[in-house]
CSV table of C-alpha atoms and ligand atoms in Angstrom, one decimal:
chain,number,residue,atom,x,y,z
A,18,MET,CA,25.6,11.4,159.5
A,19,SER,CA,27.0,14.3,161.6
A,20,SER,CA,28.2,12.1,164.5
A,21,ILE,CA,30.6,9.2,165.0
A,22,LEU,CA,32.2,7.3,167.8
A,23,LYS,CA,35.8,8.3,168.2
A,24,ALA,CA,38.6,7.0,170.5
A,25,VAL,CA,39.8,9.6,173.0
A,26,HIS,CA,43.5,9.4,172.2
A,27,SER,CA,44.1,7.6,168.9
A,28,GLY,CA,41.1,9.1,167.1
A,29,THR,CA,40.1,5.7,165.7
A,30,GLU,CA,36.5,6.1,164.4
A,31,TYR,CA,33.5,3.8,164.5
A,32,PRO,CA,29.9,4.2,163.2
A,33,ILE,CA,27.6,5.9,165.7
A,34,ASP,CA,25.2,2.9,165.6
A,35,GLN,CA,27.8,0.3,166.5
A,36,VAL,CA,27.3,-1.1,170.0
A,37,ARG,CA,30.7,-0.6,171.6
A,38,PHE,CA,32.1,1.3,174.5
A,39,THR,CA,35.9,1.2,173.9
A,40,SER,CA,38.1,1.1,170.9
A,41,ASP,CA,39.8,-2.1,169.9
A,42,ALA,CA,42.8,-0.8,171.9
A,43,GLY,CA,40.6,-0.3,175.0
A,44,GLU,CA,40.3,3.5,174.9
A,45,LEU,CA,37.1,5.3,175.9
A,46,LEU,CA,35.0,6.7,173.1
A,47,ASP,CA,33.5,10.1,172.5
A,48,VAL,CA,30.5,10.9,170.4
A,49,ALA,CA,32.2,13.3,168.0
A,50,HIS,CA,30.1,15.7,166.1
A,51,ASP,CA,31.0,17.5,162.9
A,52,LEU,CA,30.7,21.0,164.4
A,53,ASP,CA,31.4,22.9,161.2
A,54,GLU,CA,28.6,21.0,159.4
A,55,LEU,CA,26.2,21.5,162.4
A,56,ARG,CA,27.0,25.2,162.6
A,57,SER,CA,26.1,25.8,159.0
A,58,ARG,CA,23.1,23.4,159.0
A,59,TYR,CA,21.4,25.1,162.0
A,60,LYS,CA,23.1,28.5,161.9
A,61,ILE,CA,24.1,27.9,165.5
A,62,SER,CA,24.6,31.0,167.6
A,63,ARG,CA,23.7,32.3,171.1
A,64,GLU,CA,20.5,33.8,169.7
A,65,TYR,CA,19.6,30.5,168.1
A,66,PHE,CA,19.2,28.8,171.5
A,67,GLN,CA,17.8,31.9,173.2
A,68,LYS,CA,15.0,32.2,170.7
A,69,LYS,CA,14.3,28.5,170.0
A,70,ARG,CA,11.2,26.8,171.3
A,71,SER,CA,11.5,23.1,171.6
A,72,ILE,CA,8.7,20.6,171.6
A,73,ILE,CA,9.3,16.9,172.6
A,74,ASN,CA,6.5,14.4,173.0
A,75,ASP,CA,4.0,17.2,172.2
A,76,GLN,CA,5.1,19.3,175.2
A,77,PRO,CA,7.3,22.3,175.4
A,78,SER,CA,10.6,20.9,176.5
A,79,GLY,CA,13.6,23.0,177.0
A,80,GLY,CA,16.2,21.1,179.0
A,81,VAL,CA,18.4,18.4,177.4
A,82,TRP,CA,16.5,18.3,174.1
A,83,HIS,CA,16.6,22.0,173.7
A,84,PHE,CA,20.2,21.3,172.6
A,85,LYS,CA,19.4,18.3,170.4
A,86,GLU,CA,21.4,19.8,167.5
A,87,LEU,CA,24.5,19.4,169.6
A,88,VAL,CA,23.5,16.2,171.5
A,89,MET,CA,22.1,13.8,168.9
A,90,PRO,CA,21.6,15.8,165.8
A,91,ASP,CA,20.5,13.0,163.5
A,92,LEU,CA,18.0,11.4,165.9
A,93,HIS,CA,14.3,11.5,164.9
A,94,ASP,CA,12.2,13.2,167.6
A,95,ASP,CA,9.8,10.2,167.7
A,96,HIS,CA,12.5,8.0,169.1
A,97,ILE,CA,13.3,10.2,172.1
A,98,VAL,CA,12.5,8.7,175.6
A,99,SER,CA,12.2,11.7,177.8
A,100,LYS,CA,10.8,12.8,181.1
A,101,MET,CA,11.5,16.5,180.4
A,102,GLU,CA,14.8,16.4,182.2
A,103,GLY,CA,16.7,19.6,182.8
A,104,ASN,CA,15.3,23.2,183.1
A,105,THR,CA,16.7,23.2,186.6
A,106,ARG,CA,16.9,26.3,188.7
A,107,LEU,CA,20.0,28.5,189.1
A,108,TYR,CA,19.7,29.6,192.8
A,109,ARG,CA,21.3,32.4,194.6
A,110,SER,CA,21.6,32.5,198.4
A,111,ARG,CA,22.5,35.4,200.6
A,112,SER,CA,23.3,33.2,203.6
A,113,VAL,CA,25.5,30.7,201.7
A,114,ALA,CA,27.3,33.5,199.7
A,115,ALA,CA,28.0,35.4,203.0
A,116,TRP,CA,29.3,32.2,204.7
A,117,LEU,CA,31.6,31.6,201.7
A,118,GLY,CA,32.7,35.3,201.4
A,119,LEU,CA,31.4,35.6,197.9
A,120,LYS,CA,29.3,38.4,196.4
A,121,TYR,CA,25.6,37.5,196.4
A,122,GLU,CA,25.1,38.5,192.7
A,123,LYS,CA,28.1,36.4,191.6
A,124,PHE,CA,27.5,33.0,193.3
A,125,PHE,CA,25.1,30.6,191.8
A,126,LEU,CA,23.9,27.0,192.6
A,127,LYS,CA,22.6,25.0,189.7
A,128,HIS,CA,20.3,22.4,191.3
A,129,GLU,CA,20.4,19.2,189.3
A,130,GLY,CA,18.5,17.5,192.2
A,131,GLU,CA,15.4,19.0,190.6
A,132,ASN,CA,15.5,16.5,187.7
A,133,PRO,CA,12.7,13.8,187.4
A,134,THR,CA,14.4,11.2,189.6
A,135,GLY,CA,16.3,13.7,191.7
A,136,SER,CA,19.7,13.8,190.2
A,137,PHE,CA,21.7,14.9,187.1
A,138,LYS,CA,21.8,11.3,186.0
A,139,ASP,CA,18.4,11.8,184.2
A,140,ARG,CA,20.1,14.2,181.7
A,141,GLY,CA,22.4,11.4,180.6
A,142,MET,CA,19.8,8.7,180.9
A,143,THR,CA,17.3,10.2,178.5
A,144,VAL,CA,20.0,10.1,175.7
A,145,ALA,CA,21.5,6.7,176.6
A,146,ILE,CA,18.1,4.9,177.0
A,147,THR,CA,16.9,6.4,173.8
A,148,MET,CA,20.0,5.0,172.1
A,149,ALA,CA,19.6,1.6,173.8
A,150,LYS,CA,16.1,1.3,172.4
A,151,LEU,CA,17.2,2.5,169.0
A,152,LEU,CA,20.0,-0.1,169.0
A,153,ARG,CA,17.5,-2.8,169.9
A,154,GLN,CA,18.9,-3.6,173.3
A,155,LYS,CA,16.7,-5.7,175.5
A,156,ALA,CA,18.4,-5.4,178.9
A,157,VAL,CA,20.1,-2.4,180.3
A,158,THR,CA,22.5,-2.5,183.3
A,159,CYS,CA,24.6,-0.3,185.5
A,160,ALA,CA,26.8,-0.3,188.6
A,161,SER,CA,25.7,2.5,190.9
A,162,THR,CA,26.3,4.3,194.2
A,163,GLY,CA,22.5,4.9,193.9
A,164,ASN,CA,21.5,7.7,191.6
A,165,THR,CA,22.3,6.0,188.4
A,166,SER,CA,20.3,3.0,189.5
A,167,ALA,CA,17.3,5.2,190.4
A,168,SER,CA,17.4,6.9,187.1
A,169,LEU,CA,18.0,3.7,185.0
A,170,ALA,CA,15.0,2.1,186.8
A,171,ALA,CA,12.6,4.9,186.0
A,172,TYR,CA,13.7,5.2,182.3
A,173,ALA,CA,13.8,1.4,181.8
A,174,ALA,CA,10.2,1.4,183.0
A,175,GLU,CA,9.3,4.2,180.6
A,176,ALA,CA,11.0,2.5,177.7
A,177,GLY,CA,9.8,-1.0,178.4
A,178,LEU,CA,13.3,-2.4,178.8
A,179,THR,CA,14.5,-4.9,181.4
A,180,GLY,CA,16.7,-3.1,183.9
A,181,ILE,CA,19.4,-4.7,186.1
A,182,VAL,CA,21.3,-2.6,188.6
A,183,LEU,CA,24.3,-3.6,190.7
A,184,ILE,CA,24.8,-1.7,194.0
A,185,PRO,CA,27.4,-2.1,196.7
A,186,LYS,CA,26.0,-3.7,199.9
A,187,GLY,CA,25.4,-1.3,202.8
A,188,ASN,CA,26.6,1.8,200.8
A,189,VAL,CA,23.5,3.2,199.0
A,190,ALA,CA,21.3,5.8,200.6
A,191,VAL,CA,17.8,4.8,201.4
A,192,GLY,CA,16.1,7.2,199.0
A,193,LYS,CA,18.0,5.8,196.1
A,194,ILE,CA,17.6,2.1,196.8
A,195,SER,CA,13.8,2.8,197.4
A,196,GLN,CA,13.5,4.3,193.9
A,197,ALA,CA,15.2,1.3,192.2
A,198,LEU,CA,12.9,-1.1,193.9
A,199,ALA,CA,9.8,1.0,193.4
A,200,TYR,CA,10.4,1.6,189.7
A,201,GLY,CA,10.6,-2.2,189.3
A,202,THR,CA,14.2,-2.8,188.2
A,203,LYS,CA,16.1,-6.0,189.3
A,204,THR,CA,18.3,-4.8,192.1
A,205,LEU,CA,21.3,-6.9,192.8
A,206,VAL,CA,23.1,-6.1,196.1
A,207,VAL,CA,26.7,-7.0,195.6
A,208,ASN,CA,29.0,-8.0,198.4
A,209,GLY,CA,31.7,-5.6,197.4
A,210,ASP,CA,32.2,-1.9,196.7
A,211,PHE,CA,31.2,0.3,193.7
A,212,ASP,CA,34.4,-0.4,191.9
A,213,ASP,CA,33.7,-4.2,192.1
A,214,CYS,CA,30.2,-3.5,190.7
A,215,MET,CA,31.7,-1.4,187.8
A,216,ARG,CA,34.2,-4.2,186.9
A,217,MET,CA,31.3,-6.7,186.8
A,218,ILE,CA,29.3,-4.4,184.5
A,219,ARG,CA,32.2,-4.0,182.1
A,220,GLU,CA,32.7,-7.7,182.0
A,221,ALA,CA,29.0,-8.3,181.5
A,222,GLN,CA,29.1,-6.0,178.5
A,223,GLU,CA,31.9,-7.9,176.9
A,224,ARG,CA,30.8,-11.4,177.8
A,225,LEU,CA,27.0,-11.2,178.1
A,226,ALA,CA,26.3,-8.3,175.8
A,227,ALA,CA,24.4,-6.5,178.6
A,228,TYR,CA,24.0,-2.8,177.6
A,229,PRO,CA,25.6,-0.5,180.2
A,230,LEU,CA,24.1,2.8,181.1
A,231,ASN,CA,27.0,4.0,183.3
A,232,SER,CA,29.1,7.0,182.2
A,233,ILE,CA,31.4,4.7,180.1
A,234,ASN,CA,28.4,4.9,177.7
A,235,PRO,CA,29.3,8.0,175.6
A,236,PHE,CA,25.7,8.9,175.0
A,237,ARG,CA,25.2,9.5,178.8
A,238,LEU,CA,27.8,12.3,178.6
A,239,GLU,CA,26.2,13.9,175.6
A,240,GLY,CA,23.1,14.5,177.8
A,241,GLN,CA,25.1,15.8,180.8
A,242,LYS,CA,26.8,18.4,178.6
A,243,THR,CA,23.5,20.3,178.7
A,244,ILE,CA,24.0,21.2,182.4
A,245,ILE,CA,26.7,23.6,181.2
A,246,TRP,CA,24.9,25.0,178.2
A,247,GLU,CA,21.7,25.5,180.1
A,248,THR,CA,23.6,27.4,182.8
A,249,LEU,CA,25.3,29.6,180.2
A,250,LEU,CA,21.9,30.3,178.7
A,251,GLN,CA,20.6,31.3,182.1
A,252,LEU,CA,23.6,33.6,182.5
A,253,ASN,CA,22.9,35.1,179.1
A,254,TRP,CA,26.1,33.4,177.9
A,255,LYS,CA,28.2,35.4,180.3
A,256,VAL,CA,31.0,33.0,181.1
A,257,PRO,CA,31.6,32.5,184.9
A,258,ASP,CA,35.1,32.4,186.3
A,259,TRP,CA,34.5,29.0,187.8
A,260,PHE,CA,32.4,25.9,187.6
A,261,VAL,CA,32.7,23.8,190.8
A,262,PHE,CA,31.3,20.3,191.1
A,263,PRO,CA,32.0,17.0,192.8
A,264,GLY,CA,34.0,14.2,191.1
A,265,GLY,CA,33.3,10.5,191.5
A,266,ASN,CA,33.4,8.4,188.4
A,267,LEU,CA,34.3,11.7,186.6
A,268,GLY,CA,31.5,11.5,184.1
A,269,ASN,CA,30.4,15.1,184.7
A,270,THR,CA,34.0,16.4,184.6
A,271,SER,CA,34.4,14.7,181.2
A,272,ALA,CA,31.0,15.9,179.9
A,273,PHE,CA,31.4,19.5,181.1
A,274,GLY,CA,34.8,19.7,179.5
A,275,LYS,CA,33.3,18.5,176.2
A,276,ALA,CA,30.4,21.0,176.5
A,277,LEU,CA,32.8,23.9,176.9
A,278,PHE,CA,35.2,22.8,174.2
A,279,GLU,CA,32.3,22.5,171.8
A,280,ALA,CA,30.8,25.8,172.9
A,281,TYR,CA,34.2,27.5,172.3
A,282,GLU,CA,34.7,25.8,168.9
A,283,LEU,CA,31.2,27.0,167.9
A,284,GLY,CA,31.8,30.5,169.0
A,285,LEU,CA,29.1,30.4,171.7
A,286,ILE,CA,31.7,31.5,174.3
A,287,ASP,CA,34.8,33.5,173.8
A,288,ARG,CA,36.8,32.3,176.8
A,289,MET,CA,37.0,29.1,178.9
A,290,PRO,CA,35.9,29.2,182.6
A,291,ARG,CA,38.0,27.2,185.0
A,292,PHE,CA,37.0,23.9,186.6
A,293,ALA,CA,37.4,23.0,190.3
A,294,VAL,CA,36.6,19.3,190.8
A,295,ILE,CA,36.0,18.4,194.4
A,296,GLN,CA,36.5,15.0,195.8
A,297,ALA,CA,35.9,13.6,199.3
A,298,ALA,CA,39.2,13.1,201.1
A,299,GLY,CA,38.6,9.4,201.5
A,300,ALA,CA,37.8,8.9,197.9
A,301,SER,CA,40.2,11.1,196.1
A,302,PRO,CA,42.2,9.2,193.4
A,303,PHE,CA,41.7,12.1,191.0
A,304,TYR,CA,42.9,14.7,193.5
A,305,ARG,CA,46.0,12.6,194.1
A,306,ALA,CA,46.7,12.2,190.4
A,307,TYR,CA,46.3,16.0,190.0
A,308,LYS,CA,48.8,16.6,192.7
A,309,ASP,CA,51.2,14.2,190.8
A,310,HIS,CA,50.7,16.3,187.6
A,311,PHE,CA,48.6,13.4,186.2
A,312,ALA,CA,51.7,11.2,185.9
A,313,SER,CA,49.5,8.2,186.9
A,314,LEU,CA,46.2,7.2,188.6
A,315,THR,CA,46.5,5.2,191.8
A,316,THR,CA,43.2,3.6,192.7
A,317,GLN,CA,42.1,3.3,196.3
A,318,LYS,CA,39.7,1.6,198.6
A,319,ALA,CA,37.2,4.5,199.0
A,320,ASP,CA,35.5,5.7,202.1
A,321,THR,CA,33.3,8.7,202.7
A,322,ILE,CA,29.9,9.7,204.2
A,323,ALA,CA,29.1,11.1,200.7
A,324,THR,CA,28.3,7.6,199.4
A,325,ALA,CA,27.4,8.9,195.9
A,326,ILE,CA,31.1,9.6,195.3
A,327,LYS,CA,32.6,6.7,197.2
A,328,ILE,CA,34.6,5.6,194.2
A,329,GLY,CA,38.3,4.6,194.1
A,330,ASP,CA,38.8,3.7,190.4
A,331,PRO,CA,37.0,6.3,188.2
A,332,VAL,CA,36.3,5.0,184.7
A,333,ASN,CA,36.4,8.3,183.0
A,334,TYR,CA,39.9,9.3,184.2
A,335,PRO,CA,41.4,9.9,180.7
A,336,LYS,CA,38.5,12.1,179.6
A,337,ALA,CA,38.6,14.0,182.9
A,338,VAL,CA,42.3,14.8,182.6
A,339,ARG,CA,41.6,16.2,179.1
A,340,ALA,CA,38.8,18.3,180.5
A,341,LEU,CA,41.1,19.7,183.2
A,342,LYS,CA,43.7,20.6,180.6
A,343,TRP,CA,41.1,22.4,178.4
A,344,THR,CA,39.8,24.5,181.4
A,345,ASN,CA,43.1,25.0,183.3
A,346,GLY,CA,41.2,23.2,186.0
A,347,ILE,CA,42.1,22.2,189.5
A,348,VAL,CA,41.1,19.4,191.9
A,349,GLU,CA,40.6,19.8,195.6
A,350,SER,CA,39.6,17.4,198.4
A,351,VAL,CA,37.4,18.0,201.4
A,352,THR,CA,36.8,16.0,204.6
A,353,ASP,CA,33.5,14.5,205.5
A,354,GLU,CA,33.2,17.1,208.3
A,355,GLU,CA,33.7,19.9,205.8
A,356,ILE,CA,31.0,18.3,203.6
A,357,LEU,CA,28.6,18.1,206.5
A,358,GLU,CA,29.2,21.7,207.5
A,359,ALA,CA,28.6,22.9,203.9
A,360,LYS,CA,25.5,20.8,203.7
A,361,ALA,CA,24.1,22.3,206.9
A,362,TYR,CA,24.4,25.8,205.3
A,363,ILE,CA,22.9,24.8,202.0
A,364,ASP,CA,20.0,23.0,203.7
A,365,ALA,CA,19.4,25.8,206.1
A,366,ALA,CA,19.2,28.2,203.2
A,367,GLY,CA,16.1,26.3,202.1
A,368,ILE,CA,17.8,24.9,199.1
A,369,GLY,CA,19.1,21.5,200.3
A,370,ALA,CA,21.1,18.8,198.6
A,371,GLU,CA,22.5,15.4,199.2
A,372,PRO,CA,26.0,15.1,200.8
A,373,ALA,CA,28.0,14.5,197.6
A,374,SER,CA,26.5,17.7,196.1
A,375,CYS,CA,27.6,19.6,199.1
A,376,ALA,CA,31.2,18.7,198.5
A,377,THR,CA,30.9,21.4,195.8
A,378,VAL,CA,30.2,24.2,198.4
A,379,ALA,CA,32.7,22.7,200.9
A,380,GLY,CA,35.3,22.9,198.0
A,381,VAL,CA,34.4,26.6,197.2
A,382,LYS,CA,34.9,27.4,200.9
A,383,LYS,CA,38.3,25.7,201.0
A,384,LEU,CA,39.4,27.3,197.7
A,385,ILE,CA,38.5,30.8,198.9
A,386,GLY,CA,40.4,30.1,202.0
A,387,SER,CA,43.5,29.2,200.1
A,388,GLY,CA,43.1,32.2,197.8
A,389,GLU,CA,42.6,30.1,194.6
A,390,ILE,CA,39.1,31.5,194.2
A,391,LYS,CA,38.9,35.3,194.6
A,392,PRO,CA,36.0,36.9,196.5
A,393,LYS,CA,35.0,39.0,193.5
A,394,GLU,CA,34.9,36.1,191.0
A,395,THR,CA,31.7,34.6,189.6
A,396,VAL,CA,31.3,31.0,190.7
A,397,VAL,CA,28.7,28.5,189.6
A,398,GLY,CA,28.4,25.4,191.9
A,399,ILE,CA,26.6,22.3,190.7
A,400,LEU,CA,24.4,20.6,193.2
A,401,THR,CA,24.1,17.1,191.8
A,402,GLY,CA,21.4,15.4,193.9
A,403,ASN,CA,18.2,16.1,195.9
A,404,ILE,CA,18.2,16.5,199.7
A,405,LEU,CA,15.7,13.6,200.1
A,406,LYS,CA,18.0,11.1,198.6
A,407,ASP,CA,19.9,10.6,201.9
A,408,PRO,CA,17.6,11.4,204.8
A,409,GLN,CA,19.7,9.3,207.2
A,410,VAL,CA,22.6,11.7,207.1
A,411,ILE,CA,20.2,14.6,208.0
A,412,VAL,CA,18.6,12.7,210.9
A,413,ASP,CA,22.1,11.8,212.3
A,414,TYR,CA,23.3,15.4,212.0
A,415,HIS,CA,20.3,17.1,213.5
A,416,PHE,CA,19.3,14.6,216.2
A,417,HIS,CA,22.7,13.9,217.6
A,418,ARG,CA,24.8,17.0,217.3
A,419,THR,CA,24.7,20.0,219.7
A,420,THR,CA,27.0,22.3,217.7
A,421,GLY,CA,27.0,24.2,214.4
A,422,LEU,CA,23.6,24.4,212.7
A,423,ALA,CA,22.1,21.4,214.3
A,424,ASN,CA,18.3,21.8,214.6
A,425,PRO,CA,17.0,18.9,216.7
A,426,PRO,CA,13.3,18.3,217.1
A,427,HIS,CA,11.6,19.0,220.5
A,428,ASP,CA,9.2,16.7,222.2
A,429,ILE,CA,6.3,18.5,223.8
A,430,GLU,CA,2.9,17.6,225.4
A,431,ALA,CA,-0.3,18.4,223.6
A,432,ASP,CA,-0.4,21.7,225.4
A,433,ILE,CA,-0.5,25.2,223.9
A,434,GLN,CA,1.6,26.6,226.7
A,435,GLN,CA,4.5,24.4,225.7
A,436,LEU,CA,4.2,25.6,222.1
A,437,GLN,CA,4.2,29.2,223.4
A,438,MET,CA,7.7,28.7,224.8
A,439,PHE,CA,9.1,28.5,221.2
A,440,LEU,CA,7.5,31.7,219.9
B,20,LIG,N1,27.0,13.6,192.8
B,20,LIG,C1,26.0,12.7,192.9
B,20,LIG,C2,24.8,13.0,193.7
B,20,LIG,C3,26.2,11.4,192.3
B,20,LIG,O1,25.3,10.5,192.3
B,20,LIG,C4,27.4,11.2,191.6
B,20,LIG,C5,27.7,9.9,191.0
B,20,LIG,C6,28.4,12.2,191.6
B,20,LIG,C7,28.1,13.4,192.2
B,20,LIG,C8,29.7,12.0,190.9
B,20,LIG,O2,29.5,12.3,189.5
B,20,LIG,O3,30.5,10.2,188.6
B,20,LIG,O4,30.1,12.1,187.1
B,20,LIG,O5,31.9,12.2,188.8
B,20,LIG,N2,27.0,8.9,191.1
B,20,LIG,C9,27.1,7.6,190.3
B,20,LIG,C10,25.9,6.7,190.6
B,20,LIG,C11,28.4,7.0,190.4
B,20,LIG,O6,26.1,5.5,190.5
B,20,LIG,O7,24.9,7.2,190.9
B,20,LIG,P1,30.6,11.7,188.4
């Protein structure tokens, strides 16, 4: 076996096929791979992944399972539950780059909203649901601000497992709750916030043996690592100066850090990029801990229009701190108004993304303003979710605003002359 479960701080080890999510001392677990063994077994190199053609379920795959050797090396292909996640585009945009004051050739947006259920969660879900099935779990659960529940629902349907999702009442965008219902998962609307739901899931795992597919599940993070590797492959392994992305439960922060650490250890990259994690001002415990040199995490009652990241007690905090140390990373916070402005620019560029994703670009804008990101640097922003996840925010912006990029509809009669006025 090339992989084990390993406690983040103490290094206590457990077998990879043991159903557990924390060490006996309560620490988070990593999936730890024997990188030296894998390097020599597969002759891992940049060219290896550039030349490799991967086939999953009889189809050319790419994406998450293109990196199977560094995700779940000992897994038999026949066990993989996949919807061909990944292979997302790396966009460039003249208008957004100009608005930010970055060079067009050096600013990229990796669109994870192009995954099968419309968010990056699918990258983690394919790995975690595969493991749930392999470990003979019957019911899978999650707490969610929406996207995890949509993804779990679709993958549970595919895998033939019972899915139960907990979502906070009144705080999940309509696109996401629609998916959970439509894909046939049991949707429990909790009279509480996301952090309450998350506490219930952790308790249900301990007391009811319900298998959680939240990012405390270390297999989720193994899949999400591939966002970074796929981007590096798209950039011909040229390391950007910055990766910028939103932080909520801090699963991506943790997974991306691990991806870069492993890439560096394997010699796939020769320097580390820097992270800029962006939080919404009303849901910014990580930002405040960063400002306090990570002395402690103070949880908060979260509030932001970007409901996907409306989280006040992030479960992956210890792993995220480690990732920031590895990447000399920073954390910034942006207001809802800044998120909406950035979203208007991304949407108007014809790319589009849900509000939480747009915190990425609002953060880039702010960090350029403060001089932290330099105009000549190469920046990769991660757009985490699809524009159609949260149509209500779009309708509210364009119907009711008169400023900025607001683009309200016009009512006309069925008369060609009225149309002509708009030409
Ligand atoms: N962006 C989107 C669109 C998300 O859905 C989430 C998290 C994040 C960013 C934050 O990522 O947790 O890795 O820091 N959504 C979770 C959910 C919490 O339940 O769908 P993170």
